[in-house]
Short mmCIF file of C-alpha atoms in Angstrom, two decimals:
data_model
loop_
_atom_site.label_atom_id
_atom_site.label_comp_id
_atom_site.label_asym_id
_atom_site.label_seq_id
_atom_site.Cartn_x
_atom_site.Cartn_y
_atom_site.Cartn_z
CA MET A 1 189.75 -10.94 99.92
CA ASN A 2 186.32 -8.72 99.90
CA PHE A 3 183.27 -10.41 98.34
CA PRO A 4 180.73 -8.04 96.82
CA ILE A 5 177.04 -7.73 97.99
CA SER A 6 174.44 -8.26 95.83
CA SER A 7 172.21 -5.34 95.15
CA SER A 8 168.81 -7.43 96.09
CA ARG A 9 170.39 -8.58 99.37
CA LEU A 10 171.04 -5.17 100.20
CA SER A 11 167.69 -3.78 99.39
CA MET A 12 166.31 -6.33 101.93
CA ARG A 13 168.91 -5.58 104.64
CA LEU A 14 167.76 -1.72 103.97
CA VAL A 15 163.66 -2.70 103.91
CA ILE A 16 164.45 -4.60 107.09
CA LEU A 17 166.22 -1.79 108.75
CA LEU A 18 163.66 0.79 108.07
CA LEU A 19 161.01 -1.87 109.27
CA LEU A 20 162.81 -2.04 112.71
CA ILE A 21 163.43 2.08 112.92
CA SER A 22 159.62 2.53 112.18
CA LEU A 23 158.72 -0.19 114.72
CA THR A 24 161.31 1.60 117.10
CA VAL A 25 159.77 4.84 116.51
CA GLN A 26 155.96 3.57 116.86
CA ALA A 27 156.78 2.15 120.23
CA GLU A 28 158.58 5.37 121.42
CA PHE A 29 155.87 7.62 120.41
CA PRO A 30 152.84 6.25 120.40
CA VAL A 31 149.80 7.53 118.39
CA SER A 32 148.47 10.39 120.12
CA ALA A 33 144.52 11.45 120.33
CA ASP A 34 144.99 14.56 118.95
CA SER A 35 146.69 13.12 115.85
CA ILE A 36 143.90 10.84 115.28
CA ASN A 37 141.73 13.58 115.79
CA ARG A 38 143.57 15.08 112.84
CA MET A 39 143.26 12.27 110.76
CA ALA A 40 139.43 12.20 111.47
CA VAL A 41 139.22 15.92 110.39
CA ASN A 42 141.12 15.05 106.95
CA GLU A 43 138.94 12.27 106.33
CA TRP A 44 135.72 14.27 107.29
CA SER A 45 136.91 17.14 104.65
CA ALA A 46 137.57 14.16 101.95
CA GLY A 47 133.91 13.41 102.37
CA ASN A 48 134.83 9.67 104.25
CA TYR A 49 132.34 10.40 107.09
CA GLN A 50 132.40 6.57 108.01
CA LYS A 51 136.58 6.34 108.33
CA ALA A 52 136.27 9.80 110.09
CA PHE A 53 133.91 8.15 112.79
CA ASN A 54 136.12 5.12 113.32
CA HIS A 55 139.12 7.52 113.87
CA ILE A 56 137.46 9.89 116.53
CA THR A 57 135.96 6.89 118.26
CA LYS A 58 139.36 5.80 118.89
CA ALA A 59 140.53 9.20 119.74
CA TYR A 60 137.51 9.66 122.03
CA GLU A 61 138.68 6.29 124.02
CA LEU A 62 142.42 7.71 124.28
CA ALA A 63 141.38 10.95 125.74
CA LYS A 64 138.98 9.48 127.98
CA GLU A 65 141.66 6.79 128.99
CA LYS A 66 143.75 9.66 129.93
CA ASN A 67 141.12 11.93 131.34
CA ASP A 68 142.47 14.86 129.45
CA SER A 69 139.40 17.21 129.29
CA GLN A 70 141.04 19.42 126.82
CA GLN A 71 141.58 16.94 123.99
CA LEU A 72 138.06 15.27 125.00
CA ALA A 73 136.49 18.79 124.44
CA MET A 74 138.19 19.19 120.65
CA ILE A 75 137.52 15.52 120.01
CA LEU A 76 133.80 15.96 121.13
CA ASN A 77 133.41 18.94 118.54
CA THR A 78 134.62 17.08 115.71
CA LEU A 79 132.81 13.80 116.74
CA GLY A 80 129.48 16.63 116.44
CA LEU A 81 130.68 17.12 112.82
CA VAL A 82 131.05 13.81 111.87
CA TYR A 83 127.39 12.80 113.44
CA TRP A 84 126.17 15.98 111.67
CA ARG A 85 127.08 14.47 108.15
CA LEU A 86 126.05 11.30 108.79
CA GLY A 87 122.35 12.63 109.58
CA ASN A 88 122.34 11.88 113.26
CA ASN A 89 121.36 15.47 114.14
CA THR A 90 120.57 14.26 117.95
CA ASP A 91 123.95 12.86 118.67
CA ALA A 92 125.49 15.52 117.13
CA MET A 93 123.88 18.12 119.38
CA GLU A 94 124.81 16.22 122.23
CA SER A 95 128.50 15.94 121.30
CA TYR A 96 128.54 19.96 120.88
CA ARG A 97 126.84 20.39 124.23
CA GLN A 98 129.50 18.24 125.85
CA SER A 99 132.25 20.26 123.93
CA ALA A 100 130.91 23.33 125.08
CA ALA A 101 130.77 22.55 128.60
CA LEU A 102 134.13 21.40 128.77
CA ALA A 103 135.74 24.10 126.60
CA GLU A 104 133.72 26.73 128.75
CA LYS A 105 135.21 25.28 132.08
CA ARG A 106 138.68 25.32 130.44
CA GLY A 107 138.88 28.76 128.90
CA MET A 108 138.92 27.50 125.36
CA ASN A 109 137.32 30.52 123.97
CA ARG A 110 137.98 29.89 120.40
CA LEU A 111 136.42 25.91 120.65
CA LEU A 112 133.66 27.17 122.40
CA GLY A 113 132.52 29.66 119.81
CA LEU A 114 132.88 27.09 117.27
CA THR A 115 130.48 24.61 118.99
CA HIS A 116 127.93 27.44 119.22
CA THR A 117 128.29 28.10 115.31
CA ASN A 118 127.80 24.21 114.53
CA MET A 119 124.82 23.89 116.81
CA ALA A 120 123.25 27.23 114.91
CA LEU A 121 123.86 25.38 111.80
CA ILE A 122 121.94 22.35 112.86
CA TYR A 123 119.08 24.61 114.13
CA LYS A 124 119.33 26.46 110.92
CA GLU A 125 118.84 23.32 108.77
CA GLN A 126 115.69 22.26 111.04
CA GLY A 127 114.25 25.57 110.58
CA GLU A 128 114.30 26.39 114.25
CA PHE A 129 115.55 30.18 113.68
CA ALA A 130 115.40 31.53 117.19
CA GLU A 131 117.53 28.76 118.63
CA ALA A 132 120.00 29.16 115.44
CA PHE A 133 120.32 33.10 115.94
CA ASN A 134 120.66 32.40 120.08
CA HIS A 135 123.77 30.22 119.38
CA ASN A 136 125.28 32.29 116.45
CA ASN A 137 124.86 35.53 118.47
CA LEU A 138 127.13 33.92 121.31
CA ALA A 139 129.69 32.92 118.56
CA ILE A 140 129.85 36.24 117.26
CA GLY A 141 130.34 37.74 120.73
CA ILE A 142 133.15 35.32 121.56
CA PHE A 143 135.30 35.74 118.29
CA ARG A 144 134.68 39.49 118.43
CA LYS A 145 135.79 39.43 122.10
CA ASN A 146 138.89 37.44 121.10
CA ASN A 147 139.74 39.07 117.48
CA ASN A 148 138.94 35.97 115.89
CA HIS A 149 138.67 37.20 112.20
CA ARG A 150 137.84 34.22 110.19
CA ASP A 151 135.72 32.25 112.63
CA LEU A 152 134.10 35.75 112.87
CA GLY A 153 133.65 36.14 109.36
CA ILE A 154 132.18 32.55 109.11
CA ALA A 155 129.92 33.21 112.14
CA LEU A 156 128.31 36.34 110.56
CA ASN A 157 128.30 34.70 107.02
CA ASN A 158 126.08 31.99 108.47
CA GLN A 159 123.85 34.38 110.23
CA GLY A 160 123.38 36.00 106.76
CA GLN A 161 122.19 32.74 105.76
CA ILE A 162 119.75 32.49 108.84
CA PHE A 163 118.04 36.01 107.57
CA LYS A 164 117.90 34.85 104.01
CA ASN A 165 116.33 31.69 104.71
CA MET A 166 113.99 33.59 106.75
CA GLY A 167 113.18 36.05 103.76
CA VAL A 168 114.76 38.90 105.85
CA LEU A 169 117.43 40.23 102.69
CA ASP A 170 118.51 43.70 103.99
CA SER A 171 119.59 42.19 107.31
CA ALA A 172 121.38 39.21 105.33
CA LYS A 173 123.27 41.80 103.44
CA ARG A 174 124.26 43.76 106.22
CA CYS A 175 125.59 40.45 107.59
CA TYR A 176 127.54 39.66 104.50
CA ASP A 177 128.90 43.12 104.31
CA GLN A 178 130.36 42.58 107.81
CA ALA A 179 131.90 39.27 107.12
CA LEU A 180 133.76 40.82 104.42
CA VAL A 181 135.27 43.33 106.60
CA SER A 182 136.68 40.38 109.11
CA TYR A 183 137.35 38.13 105.96
CA ARG A 184 139.67 41.06 104.60
CA GLN A 185 141.64 41.73 107.73
CA ILE A 186 143.29 38.48 107.45
CA ASP A 187 142.74 38.27 103.28
CA TYR A 188 140.97 35.08 103.74
CA LYS A 189 140.05 34.92 99.82
CA ASP A 190 138.12 31.73 99.94
CA GLY A 191 135.62 33.00 102.45
CA VAL A 192 135.61 36.43 100.47
CA ALA A 193 134.57 34.46 97.19
CA ALA A 194 132.00 32.66 99.55
CA THR A 195 130.40 35.70 100.59
CA TYR A 196 130.30 37.49 97.37
CA TYR A 197 128.43 34.34 96.23
CA ASN A 198 125.82 34.46 98.55
CA LEU A 199 125.38 38.67 97.95
CA ALA A 200 124.78 37.59 94.16
CA ASP A 201 122.13 35.59 95.53
CA ILE A 202 120.67 38.55 97.77
CA PHE A 203 120.96 40.72 94.71
CA LEU A 204 119.07 38.20 92.32
CA LYS A 205 116.43 38.08 94.99
CA ARG A 206 116.10 41.45 94.71
CA GLY A 207 116.03 41.65 91.02
CA THR A 208 119.17 43.84 90.75
CA LYS A 209 120.92 42.42 87.68
CA GLU A 210 124.12 44.86 87.76
CA GLN A 211 124.96 44.04 91.34
CA ALA A 212 124.22 40.33 90.98
CA LEU A 213 126.50 40.02 88.02
CA GLN A 214 129.26 41.95 89.86
CA ALA A 215 129.25 39.99 92.88
CA ILE A 216 129.27 36.53 91.31
CA ASN A 217 132.07 37.67 89.03
CA TYR A 218 134.53 39.15 91.76
CA SER A 219 133.75 35.91 93.61
CA LEU A 220 134.60 33.66 90.34
CA ARG A 221 137.85 35.63 89.98
CA LEU A 222 138.64 34.99 93.86
CA SER A 223 138.01 31.21 92.99
CA LEU A 224 140.28 31.13 90.07
CA LEU A 225 142.73 32.90 91.72
CA THR A 226 142.50 30.57 94.71
CA GLU A 227 142.32 27.72 92.04
CA SER A 228 139.33 26.52 94.10
CA LYS A 229 137.19 23.94 91.66
CA VAL A 230 134.56 23.97 93.86
CA ARG A 231 134.09 27.45 94.44
CA THR A 232 134.53 28.04 90.29
CA SER A 233 131.89 25.46 89.93
CA GLU A 234 129.54 27.09 91.74
CA ALA A 235 130.42 30.74 90.58
CA TYR A 236 129.62 28.89 87.04
CA GLN A 237 126.10 28.07 88.13
CA LYS A 238 125.18 30.98 89.67
CA LEU A 239 126.11 33.04 86.68
CA SER A 240 123.95 30.84 84.47
CA GLN A 241 121.06 31.04 86.81
CA ILE A 242 121.32 35.18 86.92
CA TYR A 243 121.37 35.14 83.24
CA GLU A 244 118.32 32.60 82.97
CA PHE A 245 116.33 34.81 85.42
CA PHE A 246 117.19 37.96 83.28
CA ARG A 247 116.59 36.26 80.06
CA MET A 248 119.98 36.23 78.31
CA PRO A 249 119.89 32.45 77.23
CA ASP A 250 123.10 32.61 75.16
CA SER A 251 125.16 33.74 78.30
CA ALA A 252 123.04 30.99 80.62
CA LEU A 253 124.08 28.38 78.37
CA LYS A 254 127.47 29.13 78.16
CA TYR A 255 128.19 29.48 81.78
CA PHE A 256 126.20 26.23 82.29
CA LYS A 257 128.40 24.13 79.81
CA LEU A 258 131.47 25.75 81.81
CA TYR A 259 129.76 24.65 85.13
CA ASN A 260 128.91 20.93 83.47
CA GLU A 261 132.24 20.72 82.15
CA LEU A 262 134.12 21.63 85.10
CA ASN A 263 131.77 19.79 87.73
CA ASN A 264 132.53 16.56 85.18
CA LYS A 265 136.12 17.04 85.46
CA ILE A 266 135.71 17.46 89.52
CA LEU A 267 133.83 14.30 89.57
CA LYS A 268 136.27 12.40 87.30
CA GLN A 269 139.09 13.78 89.56
CA ASP A 270 137.56 12.89 92.50
CA GLN A 271 136.80 9.49 91.21
CA LEU A 272 140.32 9.04 89.94
CA ASP A 273 141.79 10.16 93.74
CA GLN A 274 139.53 7.73 95.35
CA LEU A 275 140.47 4.91 92.90
CA ALA A 276 144.34 5.76 93.36
CA LYS A 277 143.51 5.45 97.36
CA PHE A 278 141.52 2.60 97.15
CA GLN A 279 144.60 0.91 94.94
CA ALA A 280 147.00 2.04 97.32
CA GLU A 281 144.92 0.91 100.39
CA LEU A 282 143.97 -2.19 98.46
CA GLY A 283 147.91 -2.99 98.10
CA SER A 284 148.99 -2.43 101.39
CA GLU A 285 145.96 -4.16 102.76
CA VAL A 286 146.49 -7.45 100.60
CA LYS A 287 149.86 -7.71 101.91
CA ASN A 288 149.15 -7.12 105.31
CA LEU A 289 146.41 -9.74 104.63
CA GLN A 290 148.58 -12.47 103.74
CA ILE A 291 150.83 -11.79 106.87
CA GLU A 292 147.87 -11.85 109.11
CA ASN A 293 146.43 -14.96 107.31
CA LEU A 294 149.82 -16.47 107.93
CA LYS A 295 149.79 -15.52 111.92
CA LYS A 296 146.02 -16.48 112.24
CA GLU A 297 146.90 -19.83 110.79
CA LYS A 298 149.14 -20.92 113.47
CA GLU A 299 146.95 -19.12 115.88
CA LEU A 300 144.17 -20.87 114.77
CA GLN A 301 146.36 -24.07 114.85
CA ILE A 302 147.32 -23.65 118.37
CA ASN A 303 143.75 -22.59 119.56
CA ARG A 304 142.29 -25.55 117.90
CA ILE A 305 144.50 -27.75 120.14
CA TRP A 306 144.15 -25.93 122.99
CA PHE A 307 140.00 -25.82 122.46
CA ILE A 308 140.15 -29.60 121.88
CA GLY A 309 142.15 -30.20 125.16
CA ILE A 310 139.78 -27.77 127.44
CA SER A 311 137.06 -29.16 125.69
CA VAL A 312 137.88 -32.72 126.47
CA LEU A 313 138.81 -31.74 130.27
CA LEU A 314 135.32 -29.68 130.48
CA LEU A 315 133.22 -32.56 129.17
CA LEU A 316 135.46 -35.00 131.73
CA LEU A 317 134.66 -32.52 134.45
CA LEU A 318 131.03 -32.40 133.32
CA THR A 319 130.75 -35.97 133.71
CA ILE A 320 132.45 -36.37 136.90
CA PHE A 321 130.12 -33.63 138.46
CA VAL A 322 127.10 -35.33 137.02
CA VAL A 323 127.95 -38.73 138.02
CA TYR A 324 129.01 -37.46 141.69
CA ARG A 325 125.70 -35.09 142.00
CA TYR A 326 123.65 -38.28 140.93
CA PHE A 327 125.19 -40.31 143.57
CA LEU A 328 125.13 -37.64 145.93
CA LYS A 329 121.40 -37.28 145.49
CA ILE A 330 120.94 -40.99 145.76
CA LYS A 331 122.59 -40.83 148.90
CA PHE A 332 120.80 -38.13 150.05
CA ARG A 333 117.52 -39.82 149.45
CA LYS A 334 118.89 -42.99 150.98
CA GLU A 335 119.92 -41.12 154.01
CA ASN A 336 116.27 -39.31 154.06
CA LEU A 337 114.25 -42.65 153.63
CA GLU A 338 116.38 -44.15 156.43
CA LYS A 339 115.83 -41.35 158.78
CA GLU A 340 112.05 -41.56 157.78
CA LEU A 341 111.68 -45.31 158.35
CA HIS A 342 113.75 -45.05 161.66
CA ASN A 343 111.32 -42.32 162.83
CA ALA A 344 108.17 -44.20 161.90
CA ALA A 345 109.33 -47.16 163.54
CA LYS A 346 110.05 -45.34 166.56
CA ILE A 347 106.64 -43.69 166.46
CA ILE A 348 105.08 -47.17 165.82
CA GLU A 349 106.98 -48.35 168.63
CA VAL A 350 105.99 -45.60 171.14
CA LYS A 351 102.01 -46.39 170.06
CA GLU A 352 102.35 -50.03 170.41
CA GLN A 353 103.85 -49.26 174.00
CA GLU A 354 100.86 -47.24 174.58
CA LEU A 355 98.43 -49.39 173.60
CA LYS A 356 100.35 -52.51 175.64
CA ALA A 357 100.37 -50.22 178.79
CA TYR A 358 96.67 -49.49 178.14
CA ILE A 359 95.64 -53.30 177.61
CA ILE A 360 97.99 -53.92 180.71
CA ASP A 361 95.85 -51.28 182.51
CA LEU A 362 92.85 -52.81 181.54
CA THR A 363 94.36 -56.36 182.72
CA ARG A 364 95.00 -55.18 186.16
CA LYS A 365 91.54 -53.96 186.35
CA ASN A 366 90.27 -57.22 185.53
CA ASN A 367 92.05 -58.83 187.86
CA VAL A 368 91.55 -56.53 190.83
CA ILE A 369 87.61 -57.30 190.05
CA GLY A 370 88.12 -60.91 189.91
CA LYS A 371 89.89 -61.01 193.34
CA MET A 372 86.97 -58.80 194.90
CA LYS A 373 84.76 -61.84 193.49
CA GLU A 374 86.64 -64.50 195.24
CA GLN A 375 87.02 -62.83 198.39
CA LEU A 376 83.02 -61.48 198.14
CA SER A 377 82.17 -65.41 197.28
CA LEU A 378 83.86 -66.30 200.55
CA SER A 379 82.49 -63.30 202.45
CA LEU A 380 78.67 -64.45 201.28
CA THR A 381 79.23 -67.97 201.88
CA ARG A 382 80.36 -67.11 205.83
CA VAL A 383 77.73 -64.52 206.52
CA SER A 384 74.91 -65.42 204.29
CA GLU A 385 72.92 -66.21 207.64
CA ILE A 386 73.17 -62.95 209.14
CA LYS A 387 72.35 -59.65 206.85
CA THR A 388 71.35 -56.14 207.71
CA ASP A 389 69.62 -53.97 205.34
CA GLN A 390 73.04 -51.79 205.08
CA ASP A 391 75.00 -55.51 203.93
CA VAL A 392 72.07 -55.83 201.43
CA GLN A 393 72.98 -52.45 199.96
CA THR A 394 76.70 -53.03 199.87
CA ASP A 395 75.91 -56.34 198.25
CA GLU A 396 73.97 -54.93 195.37
CA ARG A 397 76.91 -52.26 194.56
CA VAL A 398 79.60 -55.06 194.53
CA GLU A 399 77.26 -57.19 192.15
CA GLN A 400 76.94 -54.54 189.76
CA LEU A 401 80.57 -53.74 189.63
CA LEU A 402 81.27 -57.44 189.28
CA GLU A 403 78.92 -57.71 186.32
CA GLN A 404 80.71 -54.87 184.52
CA LYS A 405 82.69 -56.20 181.47
CA ILE A 406 86.12 -55.22 180.57
CA LEU A 407 87.14 -53.32 177.50
CA THR A 408 83.71 -51.45 177.60
CA ASP A 409 81.93 -49.21 174.59
CA GLU A 410 83.59 -46.01 176.11
CA ASP A 411 87.31 -48.26 176.83
CA TRP A 412 86.85 -49.80 173.24
CA SER A 413 86.60 -46.21 171.82
CA VAL A 414 89.68 -45.10 173.68
CA PHE A 415 91.47 -47.94 172.49
CA LYS A 416 90.07 -48.08 169.02
CA GLY A 417 91.10 -44.08 168.40
CA LYS A 418 94.83 -45.08 169.78
CA PHE A 419 94.94 -48.13 167.47
CA LYS A 420 93.68 -46.25 163.86
CA ALA A 421 96.74 -43.57 164.83
CA ILE A 422 99.01 -46.70 164.07
CA TYR A 423 97.49 -48.36 161.87
CA PRO A 424 94.78 -46.05 159.67
CA GLY A 425 93.55 -48.71 157.35
CA PHE A 426 93.16 -51.56 159.83
CA PHE A 427 89.46 -51.43 160.47
CA THR A 428 88.61 -50.41 156.97
CA ARG A 429 90.32 -53.44 155.23
CA ILE A 430 88.21 -55.67 157.62
CA LYS A 431 85.16 -54.07 155.94
CA GLN A 432 86.32 -54.66 152.54
CA PHE A 433 87.25 -58.51 152.88
CA ASN A 434 83.65 -58.74 153.93
CA ALA A 435 84.60 -61.50 156.30
CA GLY A 436 81.20 -61.37 158.35
CA LEU A 437 83.39 -60.50 161.56
CA THR A 438 81.29 -59.40 164.58
CA GLU A 439 82.66 -56.42 166.98
CA ALA A 440 83.57 -59.03 169.90
CA GLU A 441 85.84 -60.64 166.97
CA GLU A 442 87.40 -57.52 166.03
CA ARG A 443 88.36 -56.93 169.39
CA LEU A 444 89.74 -60.30 169.52
CA LEU A 445 91.71 -59.73 166.25
CA VAL A 446 93.51 -56.45 167.54
CA LEU A 447 94.91 -58.50 170.70
CA ILE A 448 95.98 -61.27 168.87
CA TYR A 449 97.87 -58.89 166.49
CA LEU A 450 99.43 -57.26 169.73
CA ASP A 451 100.46 -60.76 170.71
CA LEU A 452 98.74 -61.27 174.22
CA SER A 453 98.37 -64.38 175.32
CA GLY A 454 95.30 -66.19 175.71
CA ARG A 455 94.66 -65.50 179.84
CA GLU A 456 95.73 -61.98 178.72
CA MET A 457 93.07 -61.55 176.16
CA ALA A 458 90.37 -63.30 178.35
CA ASN A 459 91.39 -60.96 181.46
CA THR A 460 91.07 -58.09 179.01
CA LEU A 461 87.93 -58.92 177.58
CA GLY A 462 86.56 -60.25 180.98
CA ILE A 463 86.07 -63.74 179.57
CA SER A 464 87.23 -66.92 180.42
CA PRO A 465 90.28 -68.62 178.34
CA GLN A 466 87.70 -71.05 177.19
CA SER A 467 85.97 -68.40 175.54
CA VAL A 468 88.70 -66.67 173.75
CA ARG A 469 89.62 -70.07 172.37
CA VAL A 470 86.03 -70.97 171.23
CA CYS A 471 85.79 -67.00 169.58
CA LYS A 472 89.07 -67.62 167.79
CA MET A 473 87.85 -71.15 166.33
CA ARG A 474 84.86 -69.38 165.28
CA MET A 475 86.98 -66.40 163.65
CA LYS A 476 89.09 -68.86 161.89
CA LYS A 477 86.51 -70.53 160.37
CA LYS A 478 84.90 -67.43 159.00
CA LEU A 479 88.26 -66.59 157.56
CA GLN A 480 88.69 -69.75 156.03
CA ASP A 481 85.81 -69.65 153.88
CA LYS A 482 86.68 -66.53 152.72
CA GLY A 483 90.28 -68.15 151.37
CA PHE A 484 92.59 -67.55 154.59
CA ASN A 485 94.46 -70.37 155.93
CA ASN A 486 94.91 -68.87 159.29
CA VAL A 487 94.07 -65.77 161.54
CA GLU A 488 97.78 -64.87 161.09
CA ASP A 489 97.55 -64.47 157.32
CA PHE A 490 94.30 -62.34 157.40
CA LEU A 491 96.43 -60.03 159.94
CA LEU A 492 99.41 -59.66 157.62
CA LEU A 493 96.98 -58.26 154.97
CA LEU A 494 95.43 -55.68 157.56
CA VAL A 495 98.57 -54.18 158.44
CA LYS A 496 100.14 -54.29 154.80
#
């Protein structure tokens, strides 16, 4: 048994099938830079300059990606036209120059002539007539050589406009006449209508009524024939100006009304066309937006989850990195401090060894002198009765040696300098506590800190152990008066 298929389901299937076909066609035949360039030209002709700019920018990127210099030359010329209409003459001229360079390189003579014509138009608008003539003459030469009658007529018409702006009406008329010859060879009625409009303006400036009316009426007939509302409107306006100039107010008013009515119709039609276009675009855009919104909502949901996950991961990694850096910095500082403490301890140890060696040398010196004293005493006892003059002189030198004190001022200065290098504030703090210690007590205090025995201190200072004990007791009493229990407590403050 066959079941009928409803018309709605069949329509849906057809729509889906057409959609798949269109997608397949688009996939197999991607939009080319040349087709986008044509779209830009159509938008430019319709006065949609911003849309034209968007299209031509895409076309330029495609041609640039393919490195197609021929397409680039054509696209750059269109880009110059768009820039010109957007009022950016500087970029327009640069686009024309690049287009001309590529066209000349590829032998694209017609495009090369068009770029020169377009540059001449800009120079004409800016009042730079010498440059305008230069480029327009180049365009005329190219078009004549290649028999491009339509483009030649446009260039000659443009040359006439330049002469007219300069006030050279005879030269302007000659250019318009030559343009008519070129247009008629290809039956280009719109160009003929435009040229007769310009000729009517020349005759009006000369004050020749009949010729002016004849020229503008011919332009009007061709405009009506080609159904060009814009050309017809311009012809009505020029007729009104001519009749007004020659003081024919009734005719002037008549054609002004015709101009006004047609111009309003053109404006209304343009508005209706634009409105219809916008409505069509709006309808398709609304549908596309609904589809896009659904897609974007899904994407946003997925992206939100990814964003939260990545953010948490990044935050975790950042926290780990900061903590790691913190502990690494602490470890680095600790190692540096340990190295510095170790180095300082080594330096102090070396310096203390130097001090002890210095003290040991002094002690040895004292021991030698002590032994010399004992030997001398024995010698003096045995030979006290028999002495020669030479013996008397020898005895005097020995006595002088024996009378020397160990740790003399010179020795003390050297030793004190070495000690200060290790403990810079030692002697300064002694003065700050104002304990009233003598120079001898300061020396004894240093030897106590170096942990010398009583005998070693006596030998170093060249005094008896009893004198060392007496000096130590006297110093202890002075320090107790200042609030210190013993000499060792005072030393701890000095080397703190």
